[in-house]
């Protein structure tokens, strides 16, 4: 089965004034635990219970080793390792750095060479007939759309921007942040689900 992709662009890439193109793939839905157990059971003599117990033991082993700062290797699959953040005050001398300034950011994965090569051999790409790229709007166009929306609705939020204006999540958030910063919109509500109102002078 081919992997669908689309070509997108970044204007003024890294401030050079040039446009950089990149490919974005459409990732499929990951297998559920039940699907994985069924797949492995059909491929060998292990039962679903055996698979579930093995995955649970593997998880605990990974946690233990990574928590001690060790890399964790799964044969023929690859290496897992920690990446960390340093949250140290800027005016703090390096020799005064404390352990509590360091925190785990993520878990990195580096595939085994043989696995990566096999994936490369099996992959086929096909250009998608649709696009997830946000529609491009000028500031004036977007402000007009927001005003029109708020003429019949009490407030606006990120989800409404995505649905009604054809924006992706990041673009919707950037526009809301921009209009809030310049005083066009007023942000209210919970931090994880804010809503935005038009300031009176903009009505």
Short mmCIF file of C-alpha atoms in Angstrom, two decimals:
data_model
loop_
_atom_site.label_atom_id
_atom_site.label_comp_id
_atom_site.label_asym_id
_atom_site.label_seq_id
_atom_site.Cartn_x
_atom_site.Cartn_y
_atom_site.Cartn_z
CA UNK A 1 0.00 0.00 0.00
CA UNK A 2 1.40 3.39 -1.01
CA UNK A 3 2.07 6.17 1.48
CA UNK A 4 0.25 9.36 0.51
CA UNK A 5 2.26 12.59 0.55
CA UNK A 6 1.96 16.28 -0.32
CA UNK A 7 4.57 18.94 -1.07
CA UNK A 8 4.51 22.05 1.12
CA UNK A 9 6.69 25.16 1.27
CA UNK A 10 8.20 27.44 3.88
CA UNK A 11 8.59 31.02 2.71
CA UNK A 12 11.66 33.00 3.77
CA UNK A 13 13.26 29.85 5.17
CA UNK A 14 15.64 30.69 8.03
CA UNK A 15 15.46 34.36 7.05
CA UNK A 16 17.24 33.78 3.74
CA UNK A 17 14.37 35.09 1.63
CA UNK A 18 14.25 31.77 -0.21
CA UNK A 19 11.37 29.31 -0.33
CA UNK A 20 12.11 25.79 0.92
CA UNK A 21 10.03 22.80 -0.16
CA UNK A 22 9.47 19.68 1.91
CA UNK A 23 7.39 16.52 1.69
CA UNK A 24 4.73 15.74 4.29
CA UNK A 25 3.36 12.21 4.56
CA UNK A 26 -0.09 11.23 5.78
CA UNK A 27 0.43 8.78 8.61
CA UNK A 28 -2.04 5.95 9.04
CA UNK A 29 -3.73 4.88 12.26
CA UNK A 30 -1.38 2.89 14.55
CA UNK A 31 -2.22 -0.71 15.41
CA UNK A 32 -4.09 -1.22 18.64
CA UNK A 33 -2.68 -3.53 21.34
CA UNK A 34 -5.29 -6.14 20.40
CA UNK A 35 -4.38 -5.95 16.70
CA UNK A 36 -0.68 -6.30 17.49
CA UNK A 37 -1.31 -9.31 19.74
CA UNK A 38 -3.44 -10.97 17.05
CA UNK A 39 -0.83 -10.29 14.36
CA UNK A 40 2.02 -11.79 16.41
CA UNK A 41 -0.12 -14.77 17.43
CA UNK A 42 -0.85 -15.54 13.78
CA UNK A 43 2.88 -15.30 12.92
CA UNK A 44 4.28 -17.66 15.56
CA UNK A 45 3.37 -20.07 18.37
CA UNK A 46 2.80 -17.39 21.02
CA UNK A 47 -0.72 -16.83 22.34
CA UNK A 48 -2.25 -13.39 22.86
CA UNK A 49 -1.61 -13.82 26.58
CA UNK A 50 2.06 -14.60 25.92
CA UNK A 51 2.39 -11.51 23.73
CA UNK A 52 0.69 -9.28 26.30
CA UNK A 53 2.95 -10.57 29.09
CA UNK A 54 6.07 -10.14 26.91
CA UNK A 55 5.20 -6.55 25.96
CA UNK A 56 4.49 -5.72 29.61
CA UNK A 57 7.86 -7.17 30.71
CA UNK A 58 9.62 -5.33 27.86
CA UNK A 59 8.05 -2.05 28.95
CA UNK A 60 9.17 -2.49 32.56
CA UNK A 61 12.69 -3.41 31.43
CA UNK A 62 12.88 -0.31 29.22
CA UNK A 63 11.68 1.95 32.04
CA UNK A 64 14.27 0.55 34.43
CA UNK A 65 17.21 0.89 32.04
CA UNK A 66 16.27 4.30 30.65
CA UNK A 67 15.65 5.63 34.17
CA UNK A 68 19.27 4.78 34.97
CA UNK A 69 20.55 6.69 31.94
CA UNK A 70 21.28 3.60 29.87
CA UNK A 71 20.49 3.14 26.21
CA UNK A 72 18.05 0.30 25.57
CA UNK A 73 18.52 -1.98 22.57
CA UNK A 74 15.89 -4.25 21.06
CA UNK A 75 17.68 -6.66 18.69
CA UNK A 76 17.01 -6.00 14.98
CA UNK A 77 14.77 -3.04 15.91
CA UNK A 78 16.96 -0.30 17.36
CA UNK A 79 18.17 1.83 20.25
CA UNK A 80 16.15 3.96 22.68
CA UNK A 81 17.79 6.74 24.70
CA UNK A 82 16.85 9.81 26.74
CA UNK A 83 16.97 13.43 25.61
CA UNK A 84 16.98 16.08 28.33
CA UNK A 85 16.27 19.77 28.92
CA UNK A 86 18.42 22.18 30.92
CA UNK A 87 16.20 24.74 32.66
CA UNK A 88 18.90 26.83 34.32
CA UNK A 89 18.53 30.57 35.01
CA UNK A 90 20.54 32.61 32.51
CA UNK A 91 22.49 34.44 35.22
CA UNK A 92 23.48 31.19 36.95
CA UNK A 93 27.17 30.15 36.61
CA UNK A 94 27.66 26.72 35.03
CA UNK A 95 29.49 25.42 38.10
CA UNK A 96 26.40 26.24 40.18
CA UNK A 97 24.06 24.12 38.07
CA UNK A 98 21.87 21.80 40.11
CA UNK A 99 20.36 18.42 39.25
CA UNK A 100 16.82 19.81 39.50
CA UNK A 101 17.57 22.09 36.52
CA UNK A 102 17.64 19.01 34.29
CA UNK A 103 14.48 17.21 33.16
CA UNK A 104 13.58 14.49 30.67
CA UNK A 105 12.33 15.96 27.40
CA UNK A 106 11.68 12.85 25.34
CA UNK A 107 12.79 9.34 24.44
CA UNK A 108 14.82 9.13 21.24
CA UNK A 109 14.77 6.17 18.89
CA UNK A 110 17.51 5.19 16.42
CA UNK A 111 16.52 2.27 14.22
CA UNK A 112 18.79 -0.69 13.59
CA UNK A 113 20.48 -0.36 10.18
CA UNK A 114 18.99 -3.60 8.87
CA UNK A 115 15.48 -2.56 9.90
CA UNK A 116 15.82 0.88 8.31
CA UNK A 117 17.09 -0.63 5.06
CA UNK A 118 14.21 -3.12 4.90
CA UNK A 119 11.62 -0.38 5.51
CA UNK A 120 13.20 1.68 2.73
CA UNK A 121 12.93 -1.27 0.32
CA UNK A 122 9.25 -1.83 1.14
CA UNK A 123 8.06 1.79 1.01
CA UNK A 124 6.16 3.20 -1.98
CA UNK A 125 4.98 6.81 -2.19
CA UNK A 126 1.98 8.28 -4.01
CA UNK A 127 1.06 11.94 -4.24
CA UNK A 128 -2.19 12.69 -2.41
CA UNK A 129 -5.15 14.12 -4.31
CA UNK A 130 -6.03 16.33 -1.33
CA UNK A 131 -4.16 18.76 0.91
CA UNK A 132 -4.12 19.60 4.60
CA UNK A 133 -2.31 22.90 4.03
CA UNK A 134 -4.02 25.94 5.49
CA UNK A 135 -5.58 28.37 3.07
CA UNK A 136 -3.51 31.55 2.81
CA UNK A 137 -5.07 34.78 4.04
CA UNK A 138 -3.82 38.32 4.45
CA UNK A 139 -4.32 40.04 7.80
CA UNK A 140 -7.14 42.13 6.35
CA UNK A 141 -8.90 39.05 4.94
CA UNK A 142 -8.62 37.16 8.21
CA UNK A 143 -9.85 40.10 10.29
CA UNK A 144 -12.86 40.45 8.00
CA UNK A 145 -13.66 36.75 8.36
CA UNK A 146 -13.40 36.94 12.15
CA UNK A 147 -15.64 40.00 12.30
CA UNK A 148 -18.18 38.29 10.06
CA UNK A 149 -18.14 35.18 12.25
CA UNK A 150 -18.53 37.20 15.46
CA UNK A 151 -21.45 39.13 14.00
CA UNK A 152 -23.54 35.98 14.45
CA UNK A 153 -21.62 34.22 17.24
CA UNK A 154 -20.74 35.36 20.76
CA UNK A 155 -17.13 34.20 20.61
CA UNK A 156 -14.63 32.30 18.49
CA UNK A 157 -12.07 29.60 19.26
CA UNK A 158 -9.36 27.60 17.54
CA UNK A 159 -11.68 24.84 16.40
CA UNK A 160 -14.07 27.31 14.79
CA UNK A 161 -11.14 28.91 12.93
CA UNK A 162 -10.13 25.51 11.56
CA UNK A 163 -13.62 24.51 10.45
CA UNK A 164 -14.88 27.80 9.00
CA UNK A 165 -11.65 29.31 7.62
CA UNK A 166 -9.87 26.18 6.34
CA UNK A 167 -6.90 26.52 8.70
CA UNK A 168 -4.68 23.95 10.33
CA UNK A 169 -4.31 24.03 14.10
CA UNK A 170 -0.98 25.89 14.17
CA UNK A 171 -2.21 28.57 11.75
CA UNK A 172 -5.43 29.08 13.71
CA UNK A 173 -3.50 29.50 16.95
CA UNK A 174 -1.04 31.95 15.35
CA UNK A 175 -3.85 34.15 14.03
CA UNK A 176 -5.65 34.15 17.38
CA UNK A 177 -2.41 35.02 19.18
CA UNK A 178 -1.65 37.79 16.68
CA UNK A 179 -5.05 39.48 16.94
CA UNK A 180 -4.96 39.17 20.73
CA UNK A 181 -1.51 40.77 20.93
CA UNK A 182 -2.52 43.77 18.78
CA UNK A 183 -5.68 44.28 20.80
CA UNK A 184 -8.29 43.19 18.28
CA UNK A 185 -9.40 40.15 20.29
CA UNK A 186 -9.77 39.50 24.01
CA UNK A 187 -8.88 36.06 25.36
CA UNK A 188 -10.98 34.50 28.13
CA UNK A 189 -11.78 31.09 29.58
CA UNK A 190 -9.71 28.08 30.64
CA UNK A 191 -6.07 27.92 29.59
CA UNK A 192 -6.50 24.64 27.68
CA UNK A 193 -9.72 25.73 25.92
CA UNK A 194 -9.82 29.54 25.64
CA UNK A 195 -12.40 31.54 23.74
CA UNK A 196 -11.93 34.92 22.09
CA UNK A 197 -14.16 38.00 22.00
CA UNK A 198 -13.92 41.07 19.79
CA UNK A 199 -12.82 44.13 21.71
CA UNK A 200 -15.48 46.86 21.72
CA UNK A 201 -13.39 49.39 19.77
CA UNK A 202 -13.11 46.88 16.91
CA UNK A 203 -16.84 46.18 16.58
#
